[in-house]
Amino acid sequence: MTAGKSYNLGNLMTHIVLITFGILMIYPVLWMFFGSFKPTQDIFTSPSFFPTHWTLQNYIQGWTMLPNMKFGQFIGNSFLISSLVVIGTVFSSSIAAFAFARFEFRFKRILFSVMLATLMLPSQITLIPQYTMYHFLGLINTYVPLIAPSFFGAPFFIFLLIQFMRGLPRELDEAAKIDGCNPFQIYWKIIMPLSLPALMTTAIFSFIWSWDDFFSQLVYINASSMFTAPLGLKLFMDESGAQLWGPMFAMSMISLIPLFLVFMFFQKYIVKGIATSGLKG
Amino acid sequence: MPTSQEKTSKVKNRSPLSSRITPYLFLSPWMIGLVVFSIGPILLSLYFSFTNFDLLQPPNWIGMQNYKNIFTNDQLFYTSLVVTFSYILMAVPIRLIVALAIAMLLNRNIKGIGIYRAVYYIPSLIGSSVAVAYLWQQIFGPGGLFEKVLSLLGLPASPWIDEPGTALFTLSLLSAWAFGSSMLIFLAGLKGIPESLYEAAEIDGATKWKRFVHVTIPMLSPVVFFNVIMSIITAFTQFTQGYIITDGGPINATLFYALYLYNQFTYFKMGYASALAWILLVILGAFTSIIFFTSKKWVYYES
């Protein structure tokens, strides 16, 4: 009996620690969330955590504050970029992963090592030559520099997809071959549908990363009509002289909503994706 | 299409050209990208680093001049290195220790793990965003939430982000706050440790602490290894926080290396910035090699 009791007590302690620390962790986010529904002067002065009078004023003011530009435009631009990045990443990475997972060829080991070596190549290293290239192609201030690379395979996702595809039974390929499928048909009709979970993980993470990406957007985009959500937030902050915290919180919340939604609907894939891709490295 | 014999026959040479080039066909998008977006730029930036390239004039070869200036004549280069290393030394340990501690608590088969996991992961999901950077500025800035809490507790209150002594630590806290992804990796690693090992250790009379040191840590070392490398590289290339929250200040206290490099780029000092980029590449390469090399000593692999 005592053992059971101490077990329960230990469990209770664990819950207490986890809840206390969890509240501390999530507090800043909740503060921003509730702050976005308070009048600006209340955010810092009012002692109450919840708004005493809820207002949508911040959202209205923030949405329309910049002259000739709605905040929705930034969100739309971000969506356009992220969607194209997701499409590019899924196809270009899966096709490379298919080659690594299903073929034997001469330089496989070398190419595989090269891919692993570029896995964590920071964008600062390649910044100047890439910028120079886009400059001479006249592509600065377009979305091409933000989208084009994703159509040429992302090492992180190639790696993740290779791991997954290796787990798929080869008998299926053999059967398809006998039925007269060529390699491309095997990729498209057999491997792709079966890799759906890993493709979902790829899509979700490439979406999150491109949505959150700030460095490349800052470097390549300078016309405010083409700004993305992060650049829009910065513009908003600069224009308002860091005074309008209410509308700022409101627009911040809006820029984070897509991430929250992705997390809510695809939590399973996110958790699994992090766990497996991390471990097999 | 001679396909089905392929697997059985060892005579590779006889397979027709078409099937030998098939894998390369599938790899071609990635290989083109590798040359255009990675290898090409890396080599080109090595060349640029020996020139005075400024994007407007064609590059002039100036030999080692950029490197010479950086090492002998650029105080901010050293400042940014010190800032970046201090940041790594603060942010990475805090982040990983907290991540491991929470992962171990979550691994105790408690109820509601889904909710906890979500709460602890959300900061990691949004932690690198510009929105959260501004939120952090607000919390730790003048008149911010944190200052209020300090004065409520009767502690000396000051805006941590405006003080050179605490600014960098405040940014480290943001990185530590977003420990969720490391935690999930640890959690998966903990789940992979067979229960029988703990039972055997318990029978041998090992205390909780001994079980942690002799079972958990060795079994988890590959995951620790992975997390350390990932966290160090992320910290090394930290940009958004320094740019948005503090803009390198106060008095360069948060001038991250990546931020310094970016500043040179905005002055169109492309040659100089390329030299900085190559120094970063060499440092990162050296760091990862050291960790990889020593990992044989402290990372335990089964079989």
Short mmCIF file of N, CA, C and O in Angstrom, two decimals, chain B residues 111-171:
data_model
loop_
_atom_site.label_atom_id
_atom_site.label_comp_id
_atom_site.label_asym_id
_atom_site.label_seq_id
_atom_site.Cartn_x
_atom_site.Cartn_y
_atom_site.Cartn_z
N LYS B 111 -0.76 11.24 -16.63
CA LYS B 111 -1.94 11.57 -17.42
C LYS B 111 -1.79 12.94 -18.07
O LYS B 111 -1.06 13.79 -17.57
N GLY B 112 -2.49 13.15 -19.16
CA GLY B 112 -2.52 14.48 -19.77
C GLY B 112 -1.24 14.85 -20.49
O GLY B 112 -0.94 16.02 -20.68
N ILE B 113 -0.49 13.83 -20.89
CA ILE B 113 0.80 14.12 -21.52
C ILE B 113 0.62 14.95 -22.79
O ILE B 113 1.44 15.81 -23.11
N GLY B 114 -0.47 14.72 -23.50
CA GLY B 114 -0.72 15.45 -24.74
C GLY B 114 -0.79 16.95 -24.53
O GLY B 114 -0.22 17.73 -25.27
N ILE B 115 -1.49 17.34 -23.44
CA ILE B 115 -1.64 18.76 -23.15
C ILE B 115 -0.30 19.37 -22.75
O ILE B 115 0.10 20.41 -23.25
N TYR B 116 0.41 18.67 -21.86
CA TYR B 116 1.72 19.18 -21.45
C TYR B 116 2.65 19.35 -22.65
O TYR B 116 3.32 20.35 -22.81
N ARG B 117 2.66 18.31 -23.48
CA ARG B 117 3.54 18.34 -24.63
C ARG B 117 3.22 19.55 -25.51
O ARG B 117 4.11 20.25 -25.98
N ALA B 118 1.94 19.81 -25.69
CA ALA B 118 1.52 20.95 -26.52
C ALA B 118 1.97 22.27 -25.90
O ALA B 118 2.54 23.12 -26.56
N VAL B 119 1.72 22.40 -24.58
CA VAL B 119 2.07 23.65 -23.90
C VAL B 119 3.57 23.91 -24.00
O VAL B 119 4.00 25.03 -24.24
N TYR B 120 4.36 22.86 -23.80
CA TYR B 120 5.80 23.05 -23.82
C TYR B 120 6.35 23.18 -25.24
O TYR B 120 7.43 23.70 -25.44
N TYR B 121 5.61 22.69 -26.21
CA TYR B 121 6.13 22.78 -27.57
C TYR B 121 5.79 24.11 -28.24
O TYR B 121 6.55 24.60 -29.07
N ILE B 122 4.67 24.71 -27.86
CA ILE B 122 4.22 25.95 -28.54
C ILE B 122 5.30 27.04 -28.58
O ILE B 122 5.54 27.63 -29.64
N PRO B 123 6.01 27.31 -27.47
CA PRO B 123 7.07 28.33 -27.58
C PRO B 123 8.10 28.00 -28.66
O PRO B 123 8.59 28.90 -29.35
N SER B 124 8.40 26.74 -28.82
CA SER B 124 9.37 26.34 -29.83
C SER B 124 8.84 26.58 -31.24
O SER B 124 9.57 26.95 -32.15
N LEU B 125 7.53 26.38 -31.37
CA LEU B 125 6.88 26.57 -32.67
C LEU B 125 6.96 28.03 -33.12
O LEU B 125 7.17 28.33 -34.30
N ILE B 126 6.81 28.95 -32.18
CA ILE B 126 6.73 30.36 -32.55
C ILE B 126 7.96 31.15 -32.12
O ILE B 126 8.09 32.33 -32.42
N GLY B 127 8.90 30.48 -31.43
CA GLY B 127 10.01 31.17 -30.78
C GLY B 127 10.91 31.97 -31.71
O GLY B 127 11.51 32.95 -31.30
N SER B 128 11.04 31.54 -32.98
CA SER B 128 11.96 32.26 -33.85
C SER B 128 11.24 33.32 -34.68
O SER B 128 11.83 33.92 -35.56
N SER B 129 9.96 33.53 -34.40
CA SER B 129 9.21 34.48 -35.23
C SER B 129 9.48 35.92 -34.81
O SER B 129 9.91 36.19 -33.69
N VAL B 130 9.21 36.82 -35.72
CA VAL B 130 9.38 38.25 -35.44
C VAL B 130 8.38 38.70 -34.38
O VAL B 130 8.69 39.52 -33.51
N ALA B 131 7.18 38.13 -34.43
CA ALA B 131 6.15 38.50 -33.46
C ALA B 131 6.63 38.25 -32.04
O ALA B 131 6.48 39.11 -31.16
N VAL B 132 7.23 37.10 -31.81
CA VAL B 132 7.70 36.77 -30.46
C VAL B 132 8.91 37.63 -30.09
O VAL B 132 9.07 38.01 -28.94
N ALA B 133 9.73 37.97 -31.08
CA ALA B 133 10.87 38.86 -30.81
C ALA B 133 10.36 40.19 -30.25
O ALA B 133 10.87 40.69 -29.24
N TYR B 134 9.31 40.73 -30.84
CA TYR B 134 8.74 41.99 -30.33
C TYR B 134 8.09 41.78 -28.96
O TYR B 134 8.17 42.66 -28.10
N LEU B 135 7.48 40.62 -28.79
CA LEU B 135 6.88 40.32 -27.48
C LEU B 135 7.97 40.33 -26.40
O LEU B 135 7.79 40.90 -25.33
N TRP B 136 9.09 39.73 -26.73
CA TRP B 136 10.21 39.67 -25.78
C TRP B 136 10.72 41.06 -25.45
O TRP B 136 11.01 41.40 -24.32
N GLN B 137 10.82 41.88 -26.51
CA GLN B 137 11.25 43.26 -26.32
C GLN B 137 10.31 43.96 -25.35
O GLN B 137 10.73 44.74 -24.50
N GLN B 138 9.03 43.67 -25.48
CA GLN B 138 8.03 44.30 -24.64
C GLN B 138 8.13 43.81 -23.21
O GLN B 138 8.04 44.60 -22.27
N ILE B 139 8.33 42.51 -23.04
CA ILE B 139 8.37 41.96 -21.69
C ILE B 139 9.59 42.45 -20.92
O ILE B 139 9.50 42.83 -19.76
N PHE B 140 10.75 42.46 -21.57
CA PHE B 140 11.98 42.79 -20.87
C PHE B 140 12.44 44.22 -21.10
O PHE B 140 13.50 44.61 -20.65
N GLY B 141 11.66 44.99 -21.87
CA GLY B 141 12.04 46.38 -22.15
C GLY B 141 11.65 47.31 -21.02
O GLY B 141 11.10 46.89 -20.00
N PRO B 142 11.90 48.62 -21.20
CA PRO B 142 11.56 49.61 -20.18
C PRO B 142 10.06 49.62 -19.92
O PRO B 142 9.26 49.66 -20.85
N GLY B 143 9.69 49.55 -18.67
CA GLY B 143 8.28 49.57 -18.30
C GLY B 143 7.56 48.28 -18.66
O GLY B 143 6.33 48.21 -18.62
N GLY B 144 8.30 47.25 -18.99
CA GLY B 144 7.70 46.00 -19.43
C GLY B 144 7.24 45.12 -18.28
O GLY B 144 7.40 45.46 -17.10
N LEU B 145 6.67 44.00 -18.66
CA LEU B 145 6.10 43.07 -17.70
C LEU B 145 7.13 42.63 -16.66
O LEU B 145 6.87 42.59 -15.47
N PHE B 146 8.32 42.30 -17.13
CA PHE B 146 9.34 41.74 -16.26
C PHE B 146 9.80 42.75 -15.20
O PHE B 146 9.98 42.41 -14.03
N GLU B 147 9.94 44.00 -15.64
CA GLU B 147 10.33 45.05 -14.70
C GLU B 147 9.28 45.18 -13.59
O GLU B 147 9.61 45.34 -12.42
N LYS B 148 8.01 45.08 -14.00
CA LYS B 148 6.92 45.16 -13.01
C LYS B 148 7.02 44.03 -12.00
O LYS B 148 6.87 44.24 -10.81
N VAL B 149 7.26 42.83 -12.52
CA VAL B 149 7.36 41.67 -11.63
C VAL B 149 8.51 41.84 -10.65
O VAL B 149 8.38 41.58 -9.46
N LEU B 150 9.65 42.30 -11.16
CA LEU B 150 10.82 42.52 -10.29
C LEU B 150 10.49 43.49 -9.16
O LEU B 150 10.80 43.23 -7.99
N SER B 151 9.82 44.59 -9.51
CA SER B 151 9.57 45.58 -8.47
C SER B 151 8.49 45.09 -7.51
O SER B 151 8.52 45.41 -6.32
N LEU B 152 7.57 44.27 -8.01
CA LEU B 152 6.57 43.66 -7.13
C LEU B 152 7.24 42.78 -6.09
O LEU B 152 6.83 42.70 -4.94
N LEU B 153 8.29 42.08 -6.51
CA LEU B 153 9.00 41.19 -5.62
C LEU B 153 10.01 41.93 -4.75
O LEU B 153 10.75 41.33 -3.99
N GLY B 154 10.05 43.26 -4.92
CA GLY B 154 10.98 44.06 -4.14
C GLY B 154 12.41 43.95 -4.60
O GLY B 154 13.35 44.27 -3.86
N LEU B 155 12.62 43.48 -5.82
CA LEU B 155 13.98 43.37 -6.36
C LEU B 155 14.32 44.63 -7.14
O LEU B 155 13.43 45.33 -7.61
N PRO B 156 15.61 44.91 -7.29
CA PRO B 156 15.98 46.08 -8.10
C PRO B 156 15.48 45.91 -9.53
O PRO B 156 15.86 44.96 -10.21
N ALA B 157 14.61 46.81 -9.96
CA ALA B 157 13.99 46.66 -11.27
C ALA B 157 14.72 47.49 -12.31
O ALA B 157 15.02 48.66 -12.09
N SER B 158 15.02 46.84 -13.42
CA SER B 158 15.56 47.59 -14.55
C SER B 158 15.20 46.84 -15.83
O SER B 158 14.95 45.64 -15.79
N PRO B 159 15.11 47.55 -16.95
CA PRO B 159 14.81 46.87 -18.20
C PRO B 159 16.02 46.05 -18.66
O PRO B 159 17.02 46.63 -19.07
N TRP B 160 15.94 44.75 -18.53
CA TRP B 160 17.10 43.90 -18.79
C TRP B 160 17.63 44.04 -20.20
O TRP B 160 18.80 43.82 -20.46
N ILE B 161 16.74 44.39 -21.13
CA ILE B 161 17.18 44.45 -22.51
C ILE B 161 18.02 45.69 -22.78
O ILE B 161 18.81 45.73 -23.72
N ASP B 162 17.88 46.70 -21.94
CA ASP B 162 18.63 47.94 -22.16
C ASP B 162 19.95 47.97 -21.41
O ASP B 162 20.68 48.95 -21.50
N GLU B 163 20.23 46.95 -20.61
CA GLU B 163 21.48 46.94 -19.85
C GLU B 163 22.48 46.04 -20.56
O GLU B 163 22.19 44.88 -20.82
N PRO B 164 23.69 46.56 -20.82
CA PRO B 164 24.69 45.73 -21.51
C PRO B 164 24.97 44.43 -20.76
O PRO B 164 25.26 43.41 -21.37
N GLY B 165 24.87 44.48 -19.43
CA GLY B 165 25.20 43.29 -18.65
C GLY B 165 24.18 42.18 -18.76
O GLY B 165 24.50 41.00 -18.57
N THR B 166 22.90 42.51 -19.02
CA THR B 166 21.86 41.49 -19.00
C THR B 166 21.22 41.25 -20.36
O THR B 166 20.47 40.29 -20.52
N ALA B 167 21.51 42.12 -21.34
CA ALA B 167 20.80 42.02 -22.62
C ALA B 167 20.98 40.66 -23.28
O ALA B 167 20.01 40.02 -23.70
N LEU B 168 22.24 40.20 -23.31
CA LEU B 168 22.50 38.94 -23.99
C LEU B 168 21.86 37.77 -23.27
O LEU B 168 21.32 36.85 -23.89
N PHE B 169 21.87 37.84 -21.93
CA PHE B 169 21.24 36.78 -21.16
C PHE B 169 19.74 36.72 -21.44
O PHE B 169 19.15 35.65 -21.51
N THR B 170 19.13 37.89 -21.62
CA THR B 170 17.70 37.94 -21.92
C THR B 170 17.40 37.23 -23.24
O THR B 170 16.41 36.53 -23.38
N LEU B 171 18.30 37.42 -24.22
CA LEU B 171 18.11 36.73 -25.50
C LEU B 171 18.34 35.23 -25.34
O LEU B 171 17.67 34.41 -25.98
#
